[in-house]
N, CA and C of each residue as an Amber inpcrd file, in Angstrom:
protein
   279
  57.6100000 -28.6620000   5.1470000  58.8960000 -28.6450000   4.4700000
  59.9060000 -27.9160000   5.3390000  61.0890000 -28.4690000   5.3580000
  62.1790000 -27.8340000   6.1010000  63.2290000 -27.3510000   5.1010000
  63.7340000 -26.1400000   5.3220000  64.7000000 -25.5230000   4.4210000
  65.9730000 -25.1580000   5.1720000  67.0710000 -25.1170000   4.4120000
  68.3380000 -24.5990000   4.9250000  69.0790000 -23.9560000   3.7640000
  70.0850000 -23.1370000   4.0880000  70.8990000 -22.4820000   3.0730000
  72.1230000 -21.8900000   3.7200000  73.0640000 -21.5330000   2.8900000
  74.2610000 -20.8280000   3.3310000  73.8680000 -19.3690000   3.5750000
  74.0790000 -18.8900000   4.7970000  73.6600000 -17.5290000   5.1620000
  74.3470000 -16.4710000   4.3060000  75.6260000 -16.6820000   3.9880000
  76.3500000 -15.6990000   3.1730000  75.7620000 -15.6210000   1.7650000
  75.3800000 -16.7690000   1.1870000  74.7600000 -16.7650000  -0.1440000
  73.3960000 -16.0800000  -0.1090000  72.6460000 -16.3190000   0.9480000
  71.3470000 -15.6730000   1.0830000  71.5000000 -14.1610000   1.1990000
  72.4790000 -13.7290000   1.9880000  72.7460000 -12.2920000   2.1300000
  73.1800000 -11.6760000   0.8040000  74.0040000 -12.4010000   0.0490000
  74.4540000 -11.9090000  -1.2580000  73.2760000 -11.8030000  -2.2230000
  72.3720000 -12.7600000  -2.1690000  71.1710000 -12.7140000  -3.0110000
  70.3520000 -11.4760000  -2.6650000  70.2090000 -11.1980000  -1.3850000
  69.4520000 -10.0120000  -0.9780000  70.1200000  -8.7340000  -1.4790000
  71.4440000  -8.6770000  -1.3460000  72.1790000  -7.4840000  -1.7890000
  72.0820000  -7.2950000  -3.3020000  72.1560000  -8.3970000  -4.0530000
  72.1510000  -8.3260000  -5.5200000  70.7490000  -8.2550000  -6.1270000
  69.7900000  -8.9470000  -5.5020000  68.4850000  -9.1450000  -6.1470000
  67.2930000  -8.6350000  -5.3470000  67.5310000  -8.2090000  -4.1130000
  66.4500000  -7.6250000  -3.3260000  65.5880000  -8.5980000  -2.5510000
  65.9720000  -9.8700000  -2.5030000  65.2440000 -10.8560000  -1.7010000
  66.2350000 -11.9030000  -1.2110000  65.9130000 -12.5290000  -0.0900000
  66.7980000 -13.5550000   0.4630000  66.2020000 -14.9450000   0.2210000
  66.9170000 -15.9710000   0.6630000  66.4640000 -17.3370000   0.4230000
  65.2120000 -17.6850000   1.2300000  65.0030000 -17.0460000   2.3790000
  63.7700000 -17.2900000   3.1380000  62.5570000 -16.8780000   2.2960000
  62.6690000 -15.7660000   1.6080000  61.5960000 -15.3200000   0.7160000
  61.4690000 -16.2890000  -0.4630000  62.5920000 -16.6700000  -1.0640000
  62.5730000 -17.5700000  -2.2240000  61.9580000 -18.9220000  -1.8880000
  62.0830000 -19.3670000  -0.6490000  61.5200000 -20.6580000  -0.2380000
  60.0050000 -20.6930000  -0.4290000  59.3710000 -19.5520000  -0.4470000
  57.9210000 -19.4950000  -0.6410000  57.5010000 -20.0370000  -2.0080000
  58.4160000 -20.0640000  -2.9800000  58.0990000 -20.5950000  -4.3110000
  57.7310000 -22.0790000  -4.2500000  58.2170000 -22.7870000  -3.2330000
  57.9140000 -24.2100000  -3.0950000  56.4360000 -24.4550000  -2.7990000
  55.7230000 -23.4460000  -2.3620000  54.3240000 -23.6000000  -1.9890000
  53.3600000 -23.2200000  -3.1130000  53.8900000 -22.8760000  -4.2760000
  53.0510000 -22.6260000  -5.4490000  52.4630000 -23.9700000  -5.8820000
  51.1380000 -24.1150000  -5.8870000  50.5570000 -25.4020000  -6.2740000
  50.8370000 -25.7820000  -7.7320000  51.2640000 -24.8270000  -8.5510000
  51.5620000 -25.0900000  -9.9630000  53.0690000 -25.1320000 -10.2380000
  53.8780000 -25.2030000  -9.1900000  55.3380000 -25.1710000  -9.3600000
  55.7910000 -26.2540000 -10.3330000  56.8650000 -25.9500000 -11.0340000
  57.4760000 -26.9080000 -11.9590000  58.8560000 -27.2540000 -11.4270000
  59.1980000 -28.5340000 -11.4580000  60.5020000 -28.9870000 -10.9720000
  61.1350000 -29.8460000 -12.0500000  62.4190000 -29.5890000 -12.3110000
  63.1570000 -30.4230000 -13.2500000  64.5800000 -30.6090000 -12.7350000
  65.1770000 -31.7340000 -13.0960000  66.5610000 -31.9930000 -12.7000000
  67.4760000 -30.9670000 -13.3490000  68.4520000 -30.5080000 -12.6010000
  69.4580000 -29.5700000 -13.1200000  70.6700000 -30.3990000 -13.5310000
  70.7730000 -30.6640000 -14.8270000  71.8430000 -31.5280000 -15.3430000
  72.8720000 -30.7500000 -16.1570000  72.9160000 -29.4300000 -15.9710000
  73.8270000 -28.6040000 -16.7700000  75.2950000 -28.9030000 -16.4780000
  75.6000000 -29.3010000 -15.2490000  76.9760000 -29.5960000 -14.8550000
  76.9850000 -30.8390000 -13.9820000  78.1660000 -31.3820000 -13.7340000
  78.3220000 -32.4870000 -12.7970000  78.6540000 -31.8910000 -11.4340000
  77.6470000 -31.8150000 -10.5640000  77.8070000 -31.1410000  -9.2830000
  78.2790000 -32.0690000  -8.1630000  78.2190000 -33.3660000  -8.3710000
  78.5460000 -34.2930000  -7.3010000  77.3510000 -34.5750000  -6.3970000
  76.2030000 -34.0040000  -6.7210000  74.9570000 -34.2480000  -5.9980000
  73.8080000 -33.9420000  -6.9540000  72.6530000 -34.5060000  -6.6860000
  71.4850000 -34.2140000  -7.5170000  70.9800000 -32.8200000  -7.1860000
  70.7880000 -32.0170000  -8.2220000  70.2440000 -30.6720000  -8.0510000
  69.0030000 -30.5320000  -8.9130000  68.1310000 -29.6520000  -8.4630000
  66.8630000 -29.4320000  -9.1450000  66.6100000 -27.9420000  -9.3250000
  65.8520000 -27.6220000 -10.3790000  65.4110000 -26.2460000 -10.6360000
  63.9040000 -26.2110000 -10.4410000  63.4610000 -25.3380000  -9.5740000
  62.0460000 -25.1580000  -9.3220000  61.6240000 -23.8030000  -9.8600000
  60.5050000 -23.7740000 -10.5640000  59.8960000 -22.5090000 -10.9700000
  58.5790000 -22.4020000 -10.2280000  58.4380000 -21.3280000  -9.4580000
  57.2130000 -21.1370000  -8.6970000  56.9320000 -19.6670000  -8.4830000
  55.6580000 -19.3590000  -8.3390000  55.2480000 -17.9630000  -8.1620000
  55.1930000 -17.5860000  -6.6880000  55.6180000 -16.3580000  -6.4390000
  55.4750000 -15.7060000  -5.1420000  54.8460000 -14.3510000  -5.4440000
  53.6770000 -14.1010000  -4.8930000  53.0010000 -12.8210000  -5.1020000
  52.9450000 -12.4280000  -6.5850000  52.5260000 -13.3560000  -7.4220000
  52.3380000 -13.1490000  -8.8630000  53.6340000 -12.9500000  -9.6480000
  54.7830000 -13.1560000  -9.0220000  56.0750000 -13.0380000  -9.7140000
  56.7190000 -14.4170000  -9.7380000  57.2540000 -14.8240000 -10.8880000
  57.8580000 -16.1410000 -11.0320000  59.3270000 -16.1090000 -10.6370000
  59.7320000 -17.1100000  -9.8430000  61.1140000 -17.2470000  -9.3840000
  61.6630000 -18.6070000  -9.7920000  62.9810000 -18.6650000  -9.9510000
  63.6920000 -19.9100000 -10.2130000  64.5880000 -20.1710000  -9.0100000
  64.4280000 -21.3460000  -8.4100000  65.2060000 -21.7100000  -7.2280000
  65.9380000 -23.0130000  -7.5270000  67.2510000 -23.0110000  -7.3620000
  68.0550000 -24.2230000  -7.5100000  68.2740000 -24.7760000  -6.1100000
  68.0510000 -26.0870000  -5.9700000  68.1590000 -26.6870000  -4.6430000
  68.5920000 -28.1430000  -4.7420000  68.9470000 -28.6880000  -3.5950000
  69.2180000 -30.1050000  -3.4620000  68.5350000 -30.5710000  -2.1900000
  68.4490000 -31.8620000  -1.9980000  67.8670000 -32.4040000  -0.7740000
  68.9660000 -33.1360000  -0.0130000  69.1440000 -32.7400000   1.2360000
  70.1480000 -33.3710000   2.0930000  69.4720000 -33.8240000   3.3760000
  69.5000000 -35.1220000   3.6120000  68.8910000 -35.6910000   4.8150000
  67.4310000 -35.2590000   4.9660000  66.7270000 -35.1650000   3.8580000
  65.3220000 -34.8010000   3.8860000  65.0450000 -33.3180000   4.0410000
  66.0940000 -32.5040000   4.0400000  65.9640000 -31.0540000   4.1620000
  66.2580000 -30.4320000   2.8020000  65.4530000 -29.4720000   2.3900000
  65.6750000 -28.7780000   1.1240000  66.7380000 -27.7100000   1.3400000
  67.8620000 -27.8450000   0.6370000  68.9470000 -26.8660000   0.7460000
  68.9220000 -25.9810000  -0.4920000  68.6000000 -24.7080000  -0.2880000
  68.5560000 -23.7560000  -1.3950000  69.9760000 -23.3390000  -1.7470000
  70.3000000 -23.4260000  -3.0320000  71.6390000 -23.1090000  -3.5310000
  71.6630000 -21.7300000  -4.1750000  70.6200000 -21.4080000  -4.9440000
  70.5390000 -20.0860000  -5.5780000  69.0820000 -19.7770000  -5.8900000
  68.8070000 -18.5000000  -6.1090000  67.4460000 -18.0750000  -6.4520000
  67.5250000 -16.7690000  -7.2290000  66.5690000 -16.6250000  -8.1580000
  66.5070000 -15.3990000  -8.9510000  65.1080000 -15.2720000  -9.5280000
  64.8010000 -14.0830000 -10.0030000  63.5470000 -13.8840000 -10.7190000
  63.6750000 -14.5460000 -12.0890000  62.5940000 -15.1300000 -12.5570000
  62.6020000 -15.8240000 -13.8450000  62.7360000 -14.8360000 -14.9930000
  63.3800000 -15.3040000 -16.0740000  63.4730000 -14.4730000 -17.2750000
  62.2310000 -14.7010000 -18.1490000  62.1330000 -13.9450000 -19.2320000
  60.9470000 -14.0000000 -20.1090000  60.6990000 -15.4010000 -20.6740000
  61.7640000 -16.0660000 -21.0820000  61.6270000 -17.4180000 -21.6380000
  61.0660000 -18.3750000 -20.5890000  61.5480000 -18.2680000 -19.3600000
  61.0780000 -19.1420000 -18.2860000  59.6220000 -18.8440000 -17.9220000
  59.2570000 -17.5680000 -17.9290000  57.8640000 -17.1950000 -17.6530000
  56.9420000 -17.8080000 -18.7050000  57.3370000 -17.7160000 -19.9600000
  56.5230000 -18.2820000 -21.0460000  56.3960000 -19.7990000 -20.8830000
  57.5080000 -20.4610000 -20.5720000  57.4910000 -21.9140000 -20.3610000
  56.5420000 -22.2770000 -19.2180000  56.6450000 -21.5830000 -18.1060000
  55.7870000 -21.8350000 -16.9430000  54.3180000 -21.6380000 -17.3200000
  54.0260000 -20.5470000 -17.9820000  52.6370000 -20.2580000 -18.3560000
  52.0860000 -21.2980000 -19.3190000  52.9020000 -21.7500000 -20.2650000
  52.4600000 -22.7850000 -21.2030000  52.2090000 -24.1090000 -20.4960000
  53.0390000 -24.4470000 -19.5290000  52.9110000 -25.7230000 -18.8200000
  51.7670000 -25.7240000 -17.8180000  51.4440000 -24.5660000 -17.2520000
  50.4240000 -24.5210000 -16.1970000  49.0710000 -24.0190000 -16.6890000
  48.9900000 -23.6240000 -17.9240000  47.7520000 -23.0420000 -18.4680000
  46.5720000 -24.0010000 -18.3690000  46.8010000 -25.2780000 -18.5820000
  45.7050000 -26.2460000 -18.6090000  45.3070000 -26.7510000 -17.2330000
  46.0350000 -26.3580000 -16.2030000  45.7150000 -26.8210000 -14.8360000
  44.5120000 -26.1090000 -14.2660000
């Protein structure tokens, strides 16, 4: 997998949340990751929300695919509701 992102957004994520997009990209390698279309707004491009674990912590990564490259748009630690959803969906795997 190839990743890209806006360096300023990645730096802001690190300043605000303690991790950058390079770290968040590791969520894509969770074999139990969940992906759903992000249809909350009309972005002018298809966006997706991925929930995946990194070192036993669940993260939410919003991304799009451009020319076959995954472009990370935002990332954050999952909230309680998202953790419960992930656990319910992956429990039977």
